[in-house]
Amino acid sequence: MRHLPIRIALATVAATGLAALAGCGSDDPPTATTTSTSAAASPSVPADAQSILDSIPSPFADAPRPADTYLGSVDGTNAYIAVVVSGDKAVAFVCDGATTWAWPAGSFDNSRLALADPNGTTVDAQLEGSTVTGTVKINGTDHAFTAAPAQTNEGVYRTALDENGQTFTVGWIVREEGGRGLERSATGTFRNAVNISQDDGADRRQDEQNEQRRCEELERDLADARATLSALQARPREGGNIQMVALAQQRLDRLINAQC
């Protein structure tokens, strides 16, 4: 089972009651969704690498992650990167929970990763021991990264949702440090961004010189944190979604404690 020790936080959420949580978000009921139990096919991934995508579990189901999964941060950005290796093929997911979303794929040969997608995102990296190091090109700029094996509480998740005749592909990266995720439509639009860091607000509080500005920014962060938590709790509480809900609740609790 891939569940976090922060299940305790989820128990606290459950005790609070869904009615109270609903008050933090929209009054409208959530739109009905159909969640695919398998990874969504991607035209940007070579056919011989599609099986790797198929092995990536849905965030809304309790399924094992691929064995050779590596996770890390991308230097100079807010993005996380996940690399999944299988045989002589590999797929990466790069996401910053805002506008960066890419699934470059390609070869894994002689411990070397050479991955690309049609939009110009590339990964050039080397597996040395249990660590993947290299560069990822995002919007024409190379950024270094280091990725380590995913731990018990971590993983990369992918699935497809069909809503009102439109298909959205969900992609999430969950790390101990936080989570990054987006849902992308077939037309390239994004929604339901997830951008959670365990230290959200800490740097801001240290750097804030003007108390009034700090309070105004905190109010906006609180609104965003409540909306994020409400959206995540509308989904089935299984698999990676349990971890995302717990991270979102922790972020909200920290911001509430920091209120002016």
Short mmCIF file of N, CA, C and O in Angstrom, two decimals, residues 83-204:
data_model
loop_
_atom_site.label_atom_id
_atom_site.label_comp_id
_atom_site.label_asym_id
_atom_site.label_seq_id
_atom_site.Cartn_x
_atom_site.Cartn_y
_atom_site.Cartn_z
N VAL A 83 10.93 10.34 -13.83
CA VAL A 83 11.48 9.52 -14.91
C VAL A 83 11.14 8.07 -14.61
O VAL A 83 11.39 7.57 -13.50
N VAL A 84 10.53 7.40 -15.59
CA VAL A 84 10.18 5.99 -15.45
C VAL A 84 10.91 5.22 -16.54
O VAL A 84 10.78 5.52 -17.73
N VAL A 85 11.71 4.23 -16.13
CA VAL A 85 12.52 3.44 -17.06
C VAL A 85 11.99 2.02 -17.12
O VAL A 85 11.64 1.42 -16.09
N SER A 86 11.92 1.47 -18.32
CA SER A 86 11.52 0.09 -18.50
C SER A 86 12.24 -0.47 -19.73
O SER A 86 12.03 0.00 -20.85
N GLY A 87 13.12 -1.46 -19.50
CA GLY A 87 13.88 -2.02 -20.61
C GLY A 87 14.76 -0.98 -21.24
O GLY A 87 15.51 -0.28 -20.56
N ASP A 88 14.66 -0.84 -22.57
CA ASP A 88 15.49 0.14 -23.27
C ASP A 88 14.71 1.40 -23.62
O ASP A 88 15.12 2.18 -24.47
N LYS A 89 13.57 1.61 -22.92
CA LYS A 89 12.74 2.80 -23.15
C LYS A 89 12.54 3.53 -21.83
O LYS A 89 12.68 2.98 -20.75
N ALA A 90 12.19 4.82 -21.93
CA ALA A 90 11.92 5.62 -20.75
C ALA A 90 10.94 6.74 -21.10
O ALA A 90 10.86 7.17 -22.26
N VAL A 91 10.21 7.18 -20.10
CA VAL A 91 9.29 8.30 -20.23
C VAL A 91 9.52 9.21 -19.03
O VAL A 91 9.74 8.74 -17.91
N ALA A 92 9.46 10.52 -19.25
CA ALA A 92 9.55 11.49 -18.16
C ALA A 92 8.28 12.32 -18.13
O ALA A 92 7.58 12.46 -19.13
N PHE A 93 7.99 12.87 -16.97
CA PHE A 93 6.92 13.83 -16.82
C PHE A 93 7.50 15.06 -16.13
O PHE A 93 8.14 14.95 -15.09
N VAL A 94 7.30 16.22 -16.76
CA VAL A 94 7.80 17.48 -16.21
C VAL A 94 6.60 18.38 -15.97
O VAL A 94 5.82 18.65 -16.90
N CYS A 95 6.43 18.85 -14.73
CA CYS A 95 5.25 19.64 -14.40
C CYS A 95 5.58 20.63 -13.28
O CYS A 95 6.25 20.27 -12.31
N ASP A 96 5.09 21.87 -13.44
CA ASP A 96 5.30 22.86 -12.39
C ASP A 96 3.99 23.27 -11.71
O ASP A 96 3.96 24.20 -10.90
N GLY A 97 2.90 22.58 -12.03
CA GLY A 97 1.62 22.91 -11.41
C GLY A 97 1.07 24.24 -11.86
O GLY A 97 0.22 24.83 -11.19
N ALA A 98 1.51 24.72 -13.03
CA ALA A 98 1.02 26.01 -13.54
C ALA A 98 0.88 25.97 -15.06
O ALA A 98 -0.24 25.90 -15.58
N THR A 99 2.00 25.98 -15.77
CA THR A 99 1.95 25.99 -17.24
C THR A 99 2.88 24.97 -17.88
O THR A 99 2.77 24.72 -19.08
N THR A 100 3.79 24.41 -17.12
CA THR A 100 4.72 23.43 -17.69
C THR A 100 4.14 22.03 -17.56
O THR A 100 3.81 21.59 -16.45
N TRP A 101 4.03 21.34 -18.68
CA TRP A 101 3.42 20.00 -18.74
C TRP A 101 4.02 19.30 -19.94
O TRP A 101 3.85 19.73 -21.08
N ALA A 102 4.78 18.26 -19.74
CA ALA A 102 5.39 17.55 -20.85
C ALA A 102 5.65 16.11 -20.47
O ALA A 102 6.01 15.81 -19.32
N TRP A 103 5.50 15.22 -21.46
CA TRP A 103 5.77 13.79 -21.29
C TRP A 103 6.79 13.35 -22.35
O TRP A 103 6.46 12.60 -23.26
N PRO A 104 8.02 13.82 -22.30
CA PRO A 104 9.02 13.38 -23.28
C PRO A 104 9.32 11.89 -23.11
O PRO A 104 9.33 11.36 -21.99
N ALA A 105 9.57 11.24 -24.21
CA ALA A 105 9.85 9.79 -24.20
C ALA A 105 10.97 9.49 -25.17
O ALA A 105 11.29 10.27 -26.06
N GLY A 106 11.57 8.31 -24.98
CA GLY A 106 12.64 7.92 -25.88
C GLY A 106 13.41 6.73 -25.38
O GLY A 106 12.84 5.83 -24.76
N SER A 107 14.71 6.74 -25.63
CA SER A 107 15.53 5.56 -25.38
C SER A 107 16.27 5.61 -24.05
O SER A 107 16.57 6.68 -23.51
N PHE A 108 16.55 4.42 -23.54
CA PHE A 108 17.43 4.24 -22.39
C PHE A 108 18.48 3.22 -22.83
O PHE A 108 18.23 2.03 -22.88
N ASP A 109 19.66 3.74 -23.19
CA ASP A 109 20.68 2.89 -23.79
C ASP A 109 22.01 3.13 -23.08
O ASP A 109 22.50 4.27 -23.02
N ASN A 110 22.59 2.06 -22.57
CA ASN A 110 23.90 2.17 -21.92
C ASN A 110 23.86 3.21 -20.79
O ASN A 110 24.77 4.01 -20.64
N SER A 111 22.77 3.16 -20.02
CA SER A 111 22.53 4.05 -18.88
C SER A 111 22.29 5.49 -19.28
O SER A 111 22.25 6.38 -18.43
N ARG A 112 22.08 5.74 -20.58
CA ARG A 112 21.87 7.10 -21.07
C ARG A 112 20.41 7.28 -21.46
O ARG A 112 19.83 6.45 -22.16
N LEU A 113 19.82 8.41 -21.01
CA LEU A 113 18.45 8.74 -21.35
C LEU A 113 18.45 9.84 -22.41
O LEU A 113 19.11 10.88 -22.24
N ALA A 114 17.73 9.62 -23.50
CA ALA A 114 17.56 10.62 -24.55
C ALA A 114 16.07 10.69 -24.86
O ALA A 114 15.53 9.85 -25.60
N LEU A 115 15.38 11.67 -24.28
CA LEU A 115 13.92 11.76 -24.37
C LEU A 115 13.52 13.08 -25.01
O LEU A 115 14.21 14.09 -24.86
N ALA A 116 12.39 13.08 -25.69
CA ALA A 116 11.91 14.30 -26.34
C ALA A 116 10.41 14.22 -26.55
O ALA A 116 9.83 13.12 -26.59
N ASP A 117 9.77 15.39 -26.68
CA ASP A 117 8.38 15.44 -27.11
C ASP A 117 8.27 16.41 -28.28
O ASP A 117 9.20 17.17 -28.57
N PRO A 118 7.15 16.40 -28.99
CA PRO A 118 7.03 17.23 -30.20
C PRO A 118 7.10 18.73 -29.94
O PRO A 118 7.35 19.50 -30.87
N ASN A 119 6.88 19.15 -28.70
CA ASN A 119 6.87 20.58 -28.39
C ASN A 119 8.24 21.11 -27.97
O ASN A 119 8.36 22.27 -27.58
N GLY A 120 9.27 20.27 -28.05
CA GLY A 120 10.62 20.74 -27.79
C GLY A 120 11.16 20.47 -26.40
O GLY A 120 12.30 20.86 -26.11
N THR A 121 10.40 19.85 -25.55
CA THR A 121 10.92 19.47 -24.23
C THR A 121 11.79 18.24 -24.40
O THR A 121 11.36 17.23 -24.96
N THR A 122 13.02 18.31 -23.92
CA THR A 122 13.94 17.18 -24.04
C THR A 122 14.58 16.88 -22.69
O THR A 122 14.69 17.75 -21.83
N VAL A 123 14.99 15.65 -22.53
CA VAL A 123 15.72 15.22 -21.35
C VAL A 123 16.97 14.49 -21.82
O VAL A 123 16.90 13.54 -22.59
N ASP A 124 18.12 14.96 -21.36
CA ASP A 124 19.41 14.32 -21.65
C ASP A 124 20.05 14.02 -20.31
O ASP A 124 20.45 14.93 -19.58
N ALA A 125 20.11 12.74 -19.95
CA ALA A 125 20.53 12.41 -18.59
C ALA A 125 21.23 11.06 -18.56
O ALA A 125 21.20 10.29 -19.52
N GLN A 126 21.84 10.79 -17.40
CA GLN A 126 22.59 9.55 -17.19
C GLN A 126 22.14 8.93 -15.87
O GLN A 126 21.97 9.64 -14.87
N LEU A 127 21.95 7.62 -15.88
CA LEU A 127 21.68 6.89 -14.65
C LEU A 127 22.99 6.37 -14.11
O LEU A 127 23.66 5.55 -14.73
N GLU A 128 23.38 6.89 -12.96
CA GLU A 128 24.62 6.47 -12.30
C GLU A 128 24.27 5.94 -10.92
O GLU A 128 23.83 6.70 -10.06
N GLY A 129 24.45 4.64 -10.73
CA GLY A 129 24.02 4.03 -9.47
C GLY A 129 22.51 4.09 -9.38
O GLY A 129 21.80 3.54 -10.22
N SER A 130 22.01 4.79 -8.37
CA SER A 130 20.56 4.92 -8.20
C SER A 130 20.09 6.34 -8.43
O SER A 130 18.98 6.71 -8.02
N THR A 131 20.89 7.15 -9.12
CA THR A 131 20.56 8.56 -9.32
C THR A 131 20.57 8.92 -10.80
O THR A 131 21.49 8.52 -11.52
N VAL A 132 19.56 9.65 -11.23
CA VAL A 132 19.50 10.16 -12.59
C VAL A 132 19.89 11.64 -12.55
O VAL A 132 19.28 12.43 -11.82
N THR A 133 20.91 12.01 -13.30
CA THR A 133 21.33 13.41 -13.36
C THR A 133 21.43 13.83 -14.82
O THR A 133 21.80 13.04 -15.69
N GLY A 134 21.10 15.09 -15.07
CA GLY A 134 21.18 15.58 -16.43
C GLY A 134 20.50 16.91 -16.57
O GLY A 134 20.42 17.69 -15.62
N THR A 135 20.00 17.18 -17.78
CA THR A 135 19.32 18.44 -18.06
C THR A 135 17.98 18.17 -18.74
O THR A 135 17.82 17.19 -19.47
N VAL A 136 17.05 19.08 -18.48
CA VAL A 136 15.76 19.06 -19.18
C VAL A 136 15.60 20.42 -19.83
O VAL A 136 15.82 21.46 -19.20
N LYS A 137 15.25 20.42 -21.11
CA LYS A 137 15.04 21.66 -21.85
C LYS A 137 13.56 22.03 -21.77
O LYS A 137 12.70 21.28 -22.21
N ILE A 138 13.29 23.22 -21.20
CA ILE A 138 11.93 23.72 -21.07
C ILE A 138 11.86 25.08 -21.75
O ILE A 138 12.62 25.99 -21.39
N ASN A 139 10.99 25.21 -22.74
CA ASN A 139 10.85 26.47 -23.47
C ASN A 139 12.19 26.98 -23.99
O ASN A 139 12.49 28.17 -23.93
N GLY A 140 13.01 26.06 -24.48
CA GLY A 140 14.27 26.43 -25.10
C GLY A 140 15.44 26.63 -24.16
O GLY A 140 16.55 26.92 -24.61
N THR A 141 15.23 26.48 -22.85
CA THR A 141 16.29 26.68 -21.87
C THR A 141 16.60 25.39 -21.14
O THR A 141 15.69 24.69 -20.69
N ASP A 142 17.89 25.06 -21.03
CA ASP A 142 18.32 23.86 -20.32
C ASP A 142 18.37 24.12 -18.82
O ASP A 142 18.90 25.14 -18.36
N HIS A 143 17.83 23.17 -18.06
CA HIS A 143 17.86 23.23 -16.60
C HIS A 143 18.39 21.91 -16.06
O HIS A 143 17.96 20.83 -16.51
N ALA A 144 19.29 21.99 -15.11
CA ALA A 144 19.83 20.77 -14.50
C ALA A 144 18.81 20.16 -13.55
O ALA A 144 17.95 20.85 -12.99
N PHE A 145 18.92 18.86 -13.38
CA PHE A 145 18.07 18.18 -12.39
C PHE A 145 18.79 16.94 -11.88
O PHE A 145 19.68 16.39 -12.52
N THR A 146 18.38 16.51 -10.72
CA THR A 146 18.81 15.25 -10.13
C THR A 146 17.58 14.54 -9.61
O THR A 146 16.76 15.15 -8.92
N ALA A 147 17.43 13.28 -9.96
CA ALA A 147 16.25 12.51 -9.55
C ALA A 147 16.70 11.25 -8.83
O ALA A 147 17.61 10.55 -9.28
N ALA A 148 16.04 10.97 -7.71
CA ALA A 148 16.36 9.80 -6.90
C ALA A 148 15.19 8.83 -6.94
O ALA A 148 14.06 9.19 -7.31
N PRO A 149 15.43 7.56 -6.56
CA PRO A 149 14.32 6.59 -6.57
C PRO A 149 13.15 7.06 -5.72
O PRO A 149 13.34 7.61 -4.62
N ALA A 150 11.94 6.87 -6.22
CA ALA A 150 10.75 7.25 -5.48
C ALA A 150 10.65 6.43 -4.20
O ALA A 150 10.89 5.22 -4.19
N GLN A 151 10.30 7.10 -3.12
CA GLN A 151 10.15 6.44 -1.84
C GLN A 151 8.70 5.95 -1.66
O GLN A 151 7.85 6.17 -2.52
N THR A 152 8.45 5.31 -0.55
CA THR A 152 7.14 4.70 -0.31
C THR A 152 6.00 5.68 -0.48
O THR A 152 4.95 5.35 -1.03
N ASN A 153 6.22 6.90 -0.02
CA ASN A 153 5.15 7.89 -0.03
C ASN A 153 5.08 8.69 -1.32
O ASN A 153 4.28 9.63 -1.41
N GLU A 154 5.89 8.36 -2.31
CA GLU A 154 6.04 9.20 -3.49
C GLU A 154 5.62 8.45 -4.76
O GLU A 154 5.50 7.23 -4.77
N GLY A 155 5.44 9.21 -5.85
CA GLY A 155 5.13 8.56 -7.11
C GLY A 155 4.71 9.54 -8.18
O GLY A 155 4.54 10.74 -7.94
N VAL A 156 4.55 9.02 -9.40
CA VAL A 156 4.01 9.78 -10.53
C VAL A 156 2.71 9.10 -10.92
O VAL A 156 2.60 7.87 -10.89
N TYR A 157 1.72 9.91 -11.29
CA TYR A 157 0.38 9.39 -11.55
C TYR A 157 -0.17 9.99 -12.83
O TYR A 157 0.12 11.14 -13.17
N ARG A 158 -1.00 9.20 -13.51
CA ARG A 158 -1.56 9.64 -14.79
C ARG A 158 -2.86 8.89 -15.05
O ARG A 158 -2.95 7.68 -14.78
N THR A 159 -3.85 9.60 -15.57
CA THR A 159 -5.09 8.95 -15.97
C THR A 159 -5.87 9.90 -16.88
O THR A 159 -5.45 11.04 -17.09
N ALA A 160 -6.98 9.44 -17.39
CA ALA A 160 -7.84 10.27 -18.24
C ALA A 160 -9.20 10.43 -17.59
O ALA A 160 -9.73 9.50 -16.98
N LEU A 161 -9.76 11.63 -17.69
CA LEU A 161 -11.09 11.93 -17.20
C LEU A 161 -11.94 12.42 -18.36
O LEU A 161 -11.50 13.25 -19.15
N ASP A 162 -13.15 11.89 -18.48
CA ASP A 162 -14.08 12.34 -19.50
C ASP A 162 -15.19 13.14 -18.83
O ASP A 162 -15.90 12.63 -17.96
N GLU A 163 -15.33 14.41 -19.23
CA GLU A 163 -16.35 15.27 -18.66
C GLU A 163 -17.08 15.99 -19.78
O GLU A 163 -16.47 16.73 -20.55
N ASN A 164 -18.36 15.74 -19.85
CA ASN A 164 -19.21 16.42 -20.84
C ASN A 164 -18.65 16.31 -22.25
O ASN A 164 -18.64 17.28 -23.01
N GLY A 165 -18.14 15.13 -22.58
CA GLY A 165 -17.64 14.88 -23.92
C GLY A 165 -16.23 15.36 -24.16
O GLY A 165 -15.71 15.20 -25.27
N GLN A 166 -15.58 15.94 -23.16
CA GLN A 166 -14.21 16.41 -23.31
C GLN A 166 -13.28 15.56 -22.45
O GLN A 166 -13.60 15.24 -21.30
N THR A 167 -12.13 15.19 -23.00
CA THR A 167 -11.17 14.35 -22.29
C THR A 167 -10.05 15.21 -21.71
O THR A 167 -9.48 16.05 -22.40
N PHE A 168 -9.76 14.97 -20.44
CA PHE A 168 -8.65 15.62 -19.76
C PHE A 168 -7.68 14.55 -19.29
O PHE A 168 -8.09 13.50 -18.79
N THR A 169 -6.39 14.81 -19.49
CA THR A 169 -5.36 13.91 -18.99
C THR A 169 -4.78 14.48 -17.71
O THR A 169 -4.30 15.61 -17.68
N VAL A 170 -4.87 13.70 -16.65
CA VAL A 170 -4.37 14.11 -15.34
C VAL A 170 -2.91 13.66 -15.21
O VAL A 170 -2.58 12.51 -15.51
N GLY A 171 -2.06 14.54 -14.76
CA GLY A 171 -0.68 14.18 -14.45
C GLY A 171 -0.27 14.78 -13.12
O GLY A 171 -0.43 15.98 -12.91
N TRP A 172 0.22 13.93 -12.20
CA TRP A 172 0.64 14.39 -10.88
C TRP A 172 2.01 13.82 -10.55
O TRP A 172 2.33 12.68 -10.92
N ILE A 173 2.80 14.58 -9.82
CA ILE A 173 4.03 14.09 -9.19
C ILE A 173 3.89 14.38 -7.70
O ILE A 173 3.68 15.53 -7.30
N VAL A 174 3.99 13.34 -6.88
CA VAL A 174 3.88 13.48 -5.43
C VAL A 174 5.23 13.15 -4.81
O VAL A 174 5.76 12.05 -5.00
N ARG A 175 5.79 14.12 -4.08
CA ARG A 175 7.04 13.91 -3.35
C ARG A 175 6.84 14.29 -1.90
O ARG A 175 5.85 14.91 -1.54
N GLU A 176 7.78 13.88 -1.05
CA GLU A 176 7.71 14.28 0.35
C GLU A 176 7.70 15.80 0.47
O GLU A 176 7.09 16.36 1.38
N GLU A 177 8.38 16.48 -0.46
CA GLU A 177 8.47 17.95 -0.43
C GLU A 177 7.18 18.62 -0.87
O GLU A 177 6.99 19.82 -0.65
N GLY A 178 6.29 17.89 -1.53
CA GLY A 178 5.04 18.49 -2.00
C GLY A 178 4.53 17.80 -3.24
O GLY A 178 4.88 16.65 -3.53
N GLY A 179 3.69 18.49 -4.00
CA GLY A 179 3.10 17.90 -5.18
C GLY A 179 2.93 18.91 -6.30
O GLY A 179 2.78 20.12 -6.06
N ARG A 180 3.01 18.43 -7.53
CA ARG A 180 2.77 19.24 -8.72
C ARG A 180 1.80 18.47 -9.61
O ARG A 180 1.97 17.25 -9.82
N GLY A 181 0.82 19.16 -10.16
CA GLY A 181 -0.11 18.46 -11.02
C GLY A 181 -0.95 19.41 -11.86
O GLY A 181 -1.14 20.58 -11.52
N LEU A 182 -1.42 18.89 -12.98
CA LEU A 182 -2.31 19.62 -13.88
C LEU A 182 -3.21 18.62 -14.59
O LEU A 182 -2.87 17.43 -14.70
N GLU A 183 -4.33 19.13 -15.08
CA GLU A 183 -5.17 18.36 -15.99
C GLU A 183 -5.16 19.11 -17.32
O GLU A 183 -5.45 20.30 -17.37
N ARG A 184 -4.83 18.39 -18.38
CA ARG A 184 -4.70 19.01 -19.71
C ARG A 184 -5.73 18.43 -20.65
O ARG A 184 -5.91 17.21 -20.75
N SER A 185 -6.43 19.31 -21.36
CA SER A 185 -7.42 18.87 -22.34
C SER A 185 -6.73 18.55 -23.66
O SER A 185 -5.56 18.87 -23.87
N ALA A 186 -7.48 17.93 -24.57
CA ALA A 186 -6.94 17.59 -25.88
C ALA A 186 -6.57 18.83 -26.68
O ALA A 186 -5.73 18.77 -27.58
N THR A 187 -7.16 19.98 -26.32
CA THR A 187 -6.85 21.22 -27.03
C THR A 187 -5.69 21.98 -26.39
O THR A 187 -5.31 23.05 -26.88
N GLY A 188 -5.16 21.46 -25.29
CA GLY A 188 -3.99 22.08 -24.67
C GLY A 188 -4.29 23.02 -23.52
O GLY A 188 -3.37 23.63 -22.98
N THR A 189 -5.55 23.15 -23.12
CA THR A 189 -5.87 24.01 -21.99
C THR A 189 -5.65 23.25 -20.68
O THR A 189 -5.76 22.03 -20.63
N PHE A 190 -5.36 24.02 -19.62
CA PHE A 190 -5.10 23.43 -18.32
C PHE A 190 -6.19 23.80 -17.32
O PHE A 190 -6.84 24.85 -17.45
N ARG A 191 -6.33 22.96 -16.32
CA ARG A 191 -7.24 23.26 -15.21
C ARG A 191 -6.78 22.47 -13.99
O ARG A 191 -5.90 21.61 -14.07
N ASN A 192 -7.41 22.77 -12.83
CA ASN A 192 -7.15 22.05 -11.58
C ASN A 192 -5.67 21.92 -11.29
O ASN A 192 -5.14 20.82 -11.06
N ALA A 193 -4.98 23.05 -11.31
CA ALA A 193 -3.55 23.04 -11.01
C ALA A 193 -3.30 22.68 -9.56
O ALA A 193 -4.03 23.10 -8.66
N VAL A 194 -2.27 21.87 -9.34
CA VAL A 194 -1.84 21.49 -7.99
C VAL A 194 -0.38 21.91 -7.84
O VAL A 194 0.49 21.45 -8.58
N ASN A 195 -0.12 22.80 -6.90
CA ASN A 195 1.23 23.29 -6.68
C ASN A 195 1.40 23.46 -5.18
O ASN A 195 1.12 24.52 -4.62
N ILE A 196 1.80 22.39 -4.51
CA ILE A 196 1.89 22.36 -3.05
C ILE A 196 3.33 22.10 -2.64
O ILE A 196 3.96 21.17 -3.12
N SER A 197 3.84 22.95 -1.77
CA SER A 197 5.17 22.73 -1.20
C SER A 197 5.06 22.70 0.31
O SER A 197 4.28 23.45 0.90
N GLN A 198 5.84 21.84 0.94
CA GLN A 198 5.77 21.71 2.39
C GLN A 198 6.17 23.00 3.09
O GLN A 198 5.79 23.23 4.22
N ASP A 199 6.97 23.83 2.43
CA ASP A 199 7.41 25.07 3.07
C ASP A 199 6.66 26.29 2.54
O ASP A 199 7.14 27.41 2.66
N ASP A 200 5.47 26.08 1.93
CA ASP A 200 4.70 27.21 1.44
C ASP A 200 4.52 28.25 2.53
O ASP A 200 4.12 27.93 3.64
N GLY A 201 4.78 29.46 2.25
CA GLY A 201 4.57 30.55 3.18
C GLY A 201 5.75 30.88 4.05
O GLY A 201 5.87 32.01 4.54
N ALA A 202 6.66 29.93 4.29
CA ALA A 202 7.76 30.17 5.21
C ALA A 202 8.71 31.24 4.68
O ALA A 202 9.05 32.19 5.39
N ASP A 203 9.15 31.07 3.43
CA ASP A 203 10.06 32.06 2.86
C ASP A 203 9.41 33.42 2.76
O ASP A 203 10.04 34.45 2.99
N ARG A 204 8.13 33.41 2.41
CA ARG A 204 7.44 34.68 2.27
C ARG A 204 7.39 35.43 3.60
O ARG A 204 7.62 36.64 3.68
#
